[in-house]
């Protein structure tokens, strides 16, 4: 006889990505594929976009009078919007491109190192 025990998974925001990778494993593949940085970024942006769509739908429903307004949710949304730093679009684009260039350089150096190690192994096996 099996009795289901209620449980709750608590995790920090930083652990959510790892848990998502582990939980996305399918039995046919035998393992969970690791996402590249761009795939991970795309996944995160899509998740944020879905959350924003939900918030926008809630706000529209409150404005149309379909849903009773909740002051606690309104205050939470206001605090959340106010906590977002105001950045000039040009400065944001410059900062984003700078970080993207850094990321591309790290990827290039990792590939270069991998190639150098491969060449060294082949040379070593010839000797």
CSV table of N, CA and C in Angstrom, one decimal:
chain,number,residue,atom,x,y,z
A,1,UNK,N,0.8,-1.2,0.0
A,1,UNK,CA,0.0,0.0,0.0
A,1,UNK,C,0.9,1.2,0.0
A,2,UNK,N,0.6,2.2,-0.9
A,2,UNK,CA,1.4,3.4,-1.0
A,2,UNK,C,0.6,4.6,-0.5
A,3,UNK,N,1.1,5.3,0.4
A,3,UNK,CA,0.5,6.5,0.9
A,3,UNK,C,1.3,7.7,0.4
A,4,UNK,N,0.7,8.6,-0.3
A,4,UNK,CA,1.4,9.8,-0.8
A,4,UNK,C,1.6,10.7,0.4
A,5,UNK,N,2.9,11.2,0.5
A,5,UNK,CA,3.2,12.1,1.6
A,5,UNK,C,3.3,13.5,0.9
A,6,UNK,N,2.6,14.5,1.5
A,6,UNK,CA,2.7,15.8,0.9
A,6,UNK,C,4.0,16.4,1.2
A,7,UNK,N,4.6,17.1,0.2
A,7,UNK,CA,5.9,17.7,0.4
A,7,UNK,C,5.9,19.0,-0.4
A,8,UNK,N,6.9,19.9,-0.1
A,8,UNK,CA,7.1,21.1,-0.8
A,8,UNK,C,8.5,21.3,-1.1
A,9,UNK,N,8.9,21.7,-2.3
A,9,UNK,CA,10.2,21.9,-2.7
A,9,UNK,C,10.6,23.4,-2.5
A,10,UNK,N,11.5,23.7,-1.7
A,10,UNK,CA,12.0,25.1,-1.5
A,10,UNK,C,13.4,25.2,-2.1
A,11,UNK,N,13.6,26.2,-2.9
A,11,UNK,CA,14.9,26.4,-3.5
A,11,UNK,C,15.2,27.9,-3.7
A,12,UNK,N,16.4,28.3,-3.8
A,12,UNK,CA,16.8,29.7,-4.0
A,12,UNK,C,16.7,29.9,-5.5
A,13,UNK,N,16.7,31.2,-5.9
A,13,UNK,CA,16.6,31.5,-7.3
A,13,UNK,C,17.7,31.0,-8.2
A,14,UNK,N,18.9,30.9,-7.6
A,14,UNK,CA,20.1,30.4,-8.3
A,14,UNK,C,20.0,28.9,-8.5
A,15,UNK,N,19.3,28.2,-7.7
A,15,UNK,CA,19.2,26.8,-7.9
A,15,UNK,C,18.1,26.4,-8.9
A,16,UNK,N,17.3,27.3,-9.2
A,16,UNK,CA,16.1,27.0,-10.1
A,16,UNK,C,16.6,26.5,-11.5
A,17,UNK,N,17.7,27.1,-12.0
A,17,UNK,CA,18.2,26.7,-13.4
A,17,UNK,C,18.7,25.3,-13.4
A,18,UNK,N,19.4,24.9,-12.3
A,18,UNK,CA,19.9,23.5,-12.2
A,18,UNK,C,18.7,22.5,-12.1
A,19,UNK,N,17.7,22.9,-11.3
A,19,UNK,CA,16.6,22.0,-11.1
A,19,UNK,C,15.8,21.9,-12.4
A,20,UNK,N,15.7,23.0,-13.1
A,20,UNK,CA,15.0,22.9,-14.4
A,20,UNK,C,15.7,22.0,-15.4
A,21,UNK,N,17.0,22.0,-15.4
A,21,UNK,CA,17.8,21.1,-16.3
A,21,UNK,C,17.6,19.7,-15.9
A,22,UNK,N,17.6,19.4,-14.6
A,22,UNK,CA,17.5,18.0,-14.1
A,22,UNK,C,16.1,17.5,-14.4
A,23,UNK,N,15.1,18.4,-14.2
A,23,UNK,CA,13.7,17.9,-14.3
A,23,UNK,C,13.3,17.8,-15.8
A,24,UNK,N,14.1,18.4,-16.7
A,24,UNK,CA,13.7,18.3,-18.1
A,24,UNK,C,14.3,17.0,-18.8
A,25,UNK,N,14.9,16.1,-18.0
A,25,UNK,CA,15.4,14.9,-18.5
A,25,UNK,C,14.3,14.0,-19.0
A,26,UNK,N,14.5,13.4,-20.2
A,26,UNK,CA,13.5,12.5,-20.7
A,26,UNK,C,14.1,11.1,-20.7
A,27,UNK,N,13.3,10.0,-20.4
A,27,UNK,CA,13.8,8.7,-20.3
A,27,UNK,C,14.5,8.2,-21.6
A,28,UNK,N,14.0,8.6,-22.8
A,28,UNK,CA,14.5,8.2,-24.1
A,28,UNK,C,15.9,8.7,-24.3
A,29,UNK,N,16.2,9.9,-23.8
A,29,UNK,CA,17.5,10.5,-24.1
A,29,UNK,C,18.6,9.9,-23.1
A,30,UNK,N,18.2,9.5,-21.9
A,30,UNK,CA,19.1,9.0,-20.9
A,30,UNK,C,19.9,10.1,-20.2
A,31,UNK,N,19.6,11.3,-20.4
A,31,UNK,CA,20.2,12.4,-19.7
A,31,UNK,C,19.6,13.8,-20.1
A,32,UNK,N,19.9,14.8,-19.3
A,32,UNK,CA,19.4,16.1,-19.6
A,32,UNK,C,20.4,16.9,-20.4
A,33,UNK,N,20.0,17.5,-21.6
A,33,UNK,CA,21.0,18.2,-22.3
A,33,UNK,C,21.3,19.5,-21.6
A,34,UNK,N,22.6,19.9,-21.7
A,34,UNK,CA,22.9,21.2,-21.1
A,34,UNK,C,22.7,22.3,-22.1
A,35,UNK,N,22.2,23.4,-21.7
A,35,UNK,CA,21.8,24.5,-22.5
A,35,UNK,C,23.0,25.4,-22.7
A,36,UNK,N,23.1,26.0,-23.9
A,36,UNK,CA,24.2,27.0,-24.1
A,36,UNK,C,23.7,28.3,-23.4
A,37,UNK,N,24.6,29.2,-23.3
A,37,UNK,CA,24.3,30.5,-22.7
A,37,UNK,C,23.2,31.2,-23.4
A,38,UNK,N,23.2,31.2,-24.7
A,38,UNK,CA,22.1,31.9,-25.5
A,38,UNK,C,20.8,31.2,-25.3
A,39,UNK,N,20.8,29.8,-25.3
A,39,UNK,CA,19.6,29.1,-25.1
A,39,UNK,C,19.0,29.4,-23.7
A,40,UNK,N,19.9,29.4,-22.7
A,40,UNK,CA,19.5,29.7,-21.4
A,40,UNK,C,18.9,31.1,-21.3
A,41,UNK,N,19.5,32.1,-21.9
A,41,UNK,CA,19.1,33.5,-21.9
A,41,UNK,C,17.7,33.5,-22.6
A,42,UNK,N,17.5,32.8,-23.7
A,42,UNK,CA,16.3,32.8,-24.4
A,42,UNK,C,15.2,32.2,-23.6
A,43,UNK,N,15.5,31.2,-22.9
A,43,UNK,CA,14.5,30.5,-22.0
A,43,UNK,C,14.1,31.5,-20.9
A,44,UNK,N,15.1,32.2,-20.3
A,44,UNK,CA,14.8,33.1,-19.2
A,44,UNK,C,13.9,34.3,-19.7
A,45,UNK,N,14.3,34.8,-20.9
A,45,UNK,CA,13.5,35.9,-21.4
A,45,UNK,C,12.1,35.5,-21.7
A,46,UNK,N,11.9,34.3,-22.3
A,46,UNK,CA,10.5,33.8,-22.5
A,46,UNK,C,9.7,33.6,-21.2
A,47,UNK,N,10.4,33.2,-20.2
A,47,UNK,CA,9.7,33.0,-18.9
A,47,UNK,C,9.3,34.3,-18.3
A,48,UNK,N,10.2,35.3,-18.4
A,48,UNK,CA,9.8,36.7,-17.9
A,48,UNK,C,8.7,37.3,-18.8
A,49,UNK,N,8.7,37.0,-20.1
A,49,UNK,CA,7.7,37.5,-21.0
A,49,UNK,C,6.3,36.9,-20.6
A,50,UNK,N,6.3,35.6,-20.3
A,50,UNK,CA,5.1,35.0,-19.9
A,50,UNK,C,4.5,35.6,-18.6
A,51,UNK,N,5.5,35.9,-17.6
A,51,UNK,CA,5.0,36.5,-16.4
A,51,UNK,C,4.5,37.9,-16.6
A,52,UNK,N,5.1,38.7,-17.5
A,52,UNK,CA,4.7,40.0,-17.8
A,52,UNK,C,3.3,40.0,-18.5
A,53,UNK,N,3.1,39.0,-19.3
A,53,UNK,CA,1.8,38.8,-20.0
A,53,UNK,C,0.7,38.6,-19.0
A,54,UNK,N,1.0,37.7,-18.0
A,54,UNK,CA,0.0,37.4,-16.9
A,54,UNK,C,-0.3,38.7,-16.1
A,55,UNK,N,0.7,39.5,-15.8
A,55,UNK,CA,0.5,40.7,-15.0
A,55,UNK,C,-0.3,41.7,-15.8
A,56,UNK,N,0.0,41.8,-17.1
A,56,UNK,CA,-0.7,42.7,-18.0
A,56,UNK,C,-2.1,42.3,-18.1
A,57,UNK,N,-2.4,41.0,-18.2
A,57,UNK,CA,-3.8,40.6,-18.3
A,57,UNK,C,-4.5,40.9,-17.0
A,58,UNK,N,-3.9,40.7,-15.8
A,58,UNK,CA,-4.5,41.0,-14.5
A,58,UNK,C,-4.8,42.5,-14.4
A,59,UNK,N,-3.9,43.3,-14.8
A,59,UNK,CA,-4.1,44.8,-14.7
A,59,UNK,C,-5.2,45.2,-15.7
A,60,UNK,N,-5.2,44.6,-16.9
A,60,UNK,CA,-6.3,45.0,-17.8
A,60,UNK,C,-7.7,44.5,-17.3
A,61,UNK,N,-7.7,43.4,-16.6
A,61,UNK,CA,-9.0,42.9,-16.1
A,61,UNK,C,-9.5,43.8,-14.9
A,62,UNK,N,-8.5,44.3,-14.1
A,62,UNK,CA,-8.9,45.2,-13.0
A,62,UNK,C,-9.4,46.5,-13.6
A,63,UNK,N,-8.7,47.0,-14.6
A,63,UNK,CA,-9.1,48.3,-15.2
A,63,UNK,C,-10.5,48.2,-15.9
A,64,UNK,N,-10.8,47.0,-16.5
A,64,UNK,CA,-12.1,46.8,-17.1
A,64,UNK,C,-13.2,46.5,-16.1
A,65,UNK,N,-12.8,46.3,-14.9
A,65,UNK,CA,-13.8,46.0,-13.8
A,65,UNK,C,-14.2,44.5,-13.8
A,66,UNK,N,-13.5,43.7,-14.5
A,66,UNK,CA,-13.8,42.2,-14.5
A,66,UNK,C,-13.4,41.6,-13.2
A,67,UNK,N,-12.3,42.1,-12.6
A,67,UNK,CA,-11.8,41.5,-11.3
A,67,UNK,C,-11.8,42.6,-10.2
A,68,UNK,N,-12.1,42.2,-9.0
A,68,UNK,CA,-12.1,43.1,-7.9
A,68,UNK,C,-10.6,43.5,-7.6
A,69,UNK,N,-10.3,44.8,-7.5
A,69,UNK,CA,-8.9,45.2,-7.2
A,69,UNK,C,-8.4,44.7,-5.9
A,70,UNK,N,-7.2,44.3,-5.8
A,70,UNK,CA,-6.6,43.9,-4.5
A,70,UNK,C,-5.4,44.9,-4.2
A,71,UNK,N,-5.6,45.6,-3.1
A,71,UNK,CA,-4.6,46.6,-2.7
A,71,UNK,C,-3.2,46.0,-2.5
A,72,UNK,N,-3.1,44.8,-1.9
A,72,UNK,CA,-1.8,44.2,-1.7
A,72,UNK,C,-1.1,43.9,-3.0
A,73,UNK,N,-1.8,43.4,-4.0
A,73,UNK,CA,-1.2,43.1,-5.2
A,73,UNK,C,-0.8,44.4,-5.9
A,74,UNK,N,-1.6,45.4,-5.9
A,74,UNK,CA,-1.3,46.7,-6.5
A,74,UNK,C,0.0,47.3,-5.9
A,75,UNK,N,0.1,47.2,-4.5
A,75,UNK,CA,1.3,47.8,-3.9
A,75,UNK,C,2.5,46.9,-4.3
A,76,UNK,N,2.3,45.6,-4.3
A,76,UNK,CA,3.5,44.8,-4.7
A,76,UNK,C,3.9,45.1,-6.1
A,77,UNK,N,3.0,45.3,-7.1
A,77,UNK,CA,3.3,45.6,-8.4
A,77,UNK,C,4.0,47.0,-8.5
A,78,UNK,N,3.5,47.9,-7.7
A,78,UNK,CA,4.1,49.3,-7.7
A,78,UNK,C,5.5,49.2,-7.2
A,79,UNK,N,5.8,48.5,-6.1
A,79,UNK,CA,7.1,48.3,-5.5
A,79,UNK,C,8.0,47.6,-6.5
A,80,UNK,N,7.5,46.6,-7.2
A,80,UNK,CA,8.3,45.9,-8.2
A,80,UNK,C,8.7,46.8,-9.3
A,81,UNK,N,7.8,47.6,-9.9
A,81,UNK,CA,8.1,48.5,-11.0
A,81,UNK,C,9.1,49.6,-10.5
A,82,UNK,N,8.9,50.1,-9.3
A,82,UNK,CA,9.8,51.1,-8.8
A,82,UNK,C,11.2,50.6,-8.5
A,83,UNK,N,11.4,49.3,-8.3
A,83,UNK,CA,12.7,48.8,-8.0
A,83,UNK,C,13.5,48.6,-9.2
A,84,UNK,N,12.9,48.7,-10.4
A,84,UNK,CA,13.7,48.5,-11.6
A,84,UNK,C,14.5,49.7,-11.9
A,85,UNK,N,15.8,49.6,-12.1
A,85,UNK,CA,16.6,50.8,-12.3
A,85,UNK,C,16.3,51.4,-13.7
A,86,UNK,N,16.3,52.7,-13.7
A,86,UNK,CA,16.0,53.5,-15.0
A,86,UNK,C,17.4,53.6,-15.7
A,87,UNK,N,17.5,53.0,-16.9
A,87,UNK,CA,18.7,53.0,-17.6
A,87,UNK,C,18.4,53.6,-19.0
A,88,UNK,N,19.2,54.5,-19.5
A,88,UNK,CA,19.1,55.1,-20.8
A,88,UNK,C,19.2,53.9,-21.8
A,89,UNK,N,18.3,53.9,-22.8
A,89,UNK,CA,18.4,52.7,-23.8
A,89,UNK,C,19.8,52.7,-24.5
A,90,UNK,N,20.4,53.8,-24.8
A,90,UNK,CA,21.7,53.7,-25.4
A,90,UNK,C,22.8,53.2,-24.5
A,91,UNK,N,22.7,53.6,-23.2
A,91,UNK,CA,23.6,53.0,-22.2
A,91,UNK,C,23.4,51.5,-22.0
A,92,UNK,N,22.2,51.1,-22.0
A,92,UNK,CA,21.9,49.7,-21.8
A,92,UNK,C,22.4,48.9,-23.0
A,93,UNK,N,22.2,49.4,-24.2
A,93,UNK,CA,22.7,48.7,-25.4
A,93,UNK,C,24.2,48.6,-25.4
A,94,UNK,N,24.9,49.7,-25.0
A,94,UNK,CA,26.3,49.6,-24.9
A,94,UNK,C,26.8,48.6,-23.9
A,95,UNK,N,26.2,48.6,-22.7
A,95,UNK,CA,26.5,47.7,-21.6
A,95,UNK,C,26.2,46.2,-22.1
A,96,UNK,N,25.1,46.0,-22.8
A,96,UNK,CA,24.8,44.6,-23.2
A,96,UNK,C,25.8,44.2,-24.3
A,97,UNK,N,26.1,45.0,-25.2
A,97,UNK,CA,27.1,44.7,-26.3
A,97,UNK,C,28.5,44.4,-25.7
A,98,UNK,N,28.8,45.2,-24.7
A,98,UNK,CA,30.1,44.9,-24.0
A,98,UNK,C,30.2,43.6,-23.3
A,99,UNK,N,29.1,43.2,-22.6
A,99,UNK,CA,29.0,41.9,-22.0
A,99,UNK,C,29.0,40.8,-23.0
A,100,UNK,N,28.3,41.0,-24.1
A,100,UNK,CA,28.2,40.0,-25.2
A,100,UNK,C,29.6,39.8,-25.8
A,101,UNK,N,30.3,40.9,-26.0
A,101,UNK,CA,31.7,40.7,-26.5
A,101,UNK,C,32.6,40.0,-25.6
A,102,UNK,N,32.4,40.2,-24.3
A,102,UNK,CA,33.2,39.5,-23.3
A,102,UNK,C,32.8,38.0,-23.3
A,103,UNK,N,31.5,37.7,-23.4
A,103,UNK,CA,31.1,36.3,-23.5
A,103,UNK,C,31.7,35.6,-24.7
A,104,UNK,N,31.6,36.3,-25.9
A,104,UNK,CA,32.1,35.7,-27.1
A,104,UNK,C,33.7,35.5,-27.0
A,105,UNK,N,34.4,36.4,-26.3
A,105,UNK,CA,35.8,36.2,-26.1
A,105,UNK,C,36.1,35.0,-25.3
A,106,UNK,N,35.3,34.8,-24.2
A,106,UNK,CA,35.5,33.6,-23.4
A,106,UNK,C,35.3,32.3,-24.1
A,107,UNK,N,34.2,32.3,-25.0
A,107,UNK,CA,33.9,31.1,-25.8
A,107,UNK,C,35.0,30.9,-26.7
A,108,UNK,N,35.5,31.9,-27.4
A,108,UNK,CA,36.7,31.8,-28.3
A,108,UNK,C,37.9,31.2,-27.6
A,109,UNK,N,38.2,31.7,-26.5
A,109,UNK,CA,39.4,31.3,-25.7
A,109,UNK,C,39.2,29.8,-25.3
A,110,UNK,N,38.0,29.4,-24.9
A,110,UNK,CA,37.7,28.1,-24.5
A,110,UNK,C,37.9,27.1,-25.6
A,111,UNK,N,37.4,27.5,-26.8
A,111,UNK,CA,37.6,26.7,-28.0
A,111,UNK,C,39.1,26.6,-28.4
A,112,UNK,N,39.8,27.7,-28.3
A,112,UNK,CA,41.2,27.7,-28.6
A,112,UNK,C,42.0,26.8,-27.7
A,113,UNK,N,41.7,26.8,-26.4
A,113,UNK,CA,42.3,26.0,-25.4
A,113,UNK,C,42.0,24.5,-25.7
A,114,UNK,N,40.8,24.2,-26.0
A,114,UNK,CA,40.4,22.8,-26.4
A,114,UNK,C,41.2,22.3,-27.6
A,115,UNK,N,41.3,23.2,-28.6
A,115,UNK,CA,42.1,22.8,-29.8
A,115,UNK,C,43.5,22.6,-29.5
A,116,UNK,N,44.1,23.4,-28.6
A,116,UNK,CA,45.5,23.3,-28.2
A,116,UNK,C,45.7,22.0,-27.5
A,117,UNK,N,44.8,21.7,-26.6
A,117,UNK,CA,44.9,20.4,-25.9
A,117,UNK,C,44.8,19.2,-26.8
A,118,UNK,N,43.9,19.3,-27.8
A,118,UNK,CA,43.8,18.2,-28.7
A,118,UNK,C,45.0,18.0,-29.5
A,119,UNK,N,45.6,19.1,-30.0
A,119,UNK,CA,46.9,19.0,-30.7
A,119,UNK,C,48.0,18.4,-29.9
A,120,UNK,N,48.1,18.9,-28.6
A,120,UNK,CA,49.1,18.4,-27.7
A,120,UNK,C,48.9,16.9,-27.5
A,121,UNK,N,47.7,16.4,-27.3
A,121,UNK,CA,47.5,15.0,-27.1
A,121,UNK,C,47.9,14.2,-28.3
A,122,UNK,N,47.6,14.7,-29.5
A,122,UNK,CA,48.0,13.9,-30.7
A,122,UNK,C,49.5,13.9,-30.9
A,123,UNK,N,50.1,15.0,-30.6
A,123,UNK,CA,51.6,15.0,-30.7
A,123,UNK,C,52.2,14.1,-29.7
A,124,UNK,N,51.6,14.1,-28.5
A,124,UNK,CA,52.1,13.2,-27.5
A,124,UNK,C,52.0,11.7,-27.8
A,125,UNK,N,50.9,11.4,-28.5
A,125,UNK,CA,50.6,10.0,-28.9
A,125,UNK,C,51.5,9.6,-30.0
A,126,UNK,N,52.0,10.5,-30.8
A,126,UNK,CA,53.0,10.2,-31.9
A,126,UNK,C,54.4,9.9,-31.4
A,127,UNK,N,54.7,10.5,-30.2
A,127,UNK,CA,56.1,10.4,-29.7
A,127,UNK,C,56.2,9.1,-29.0
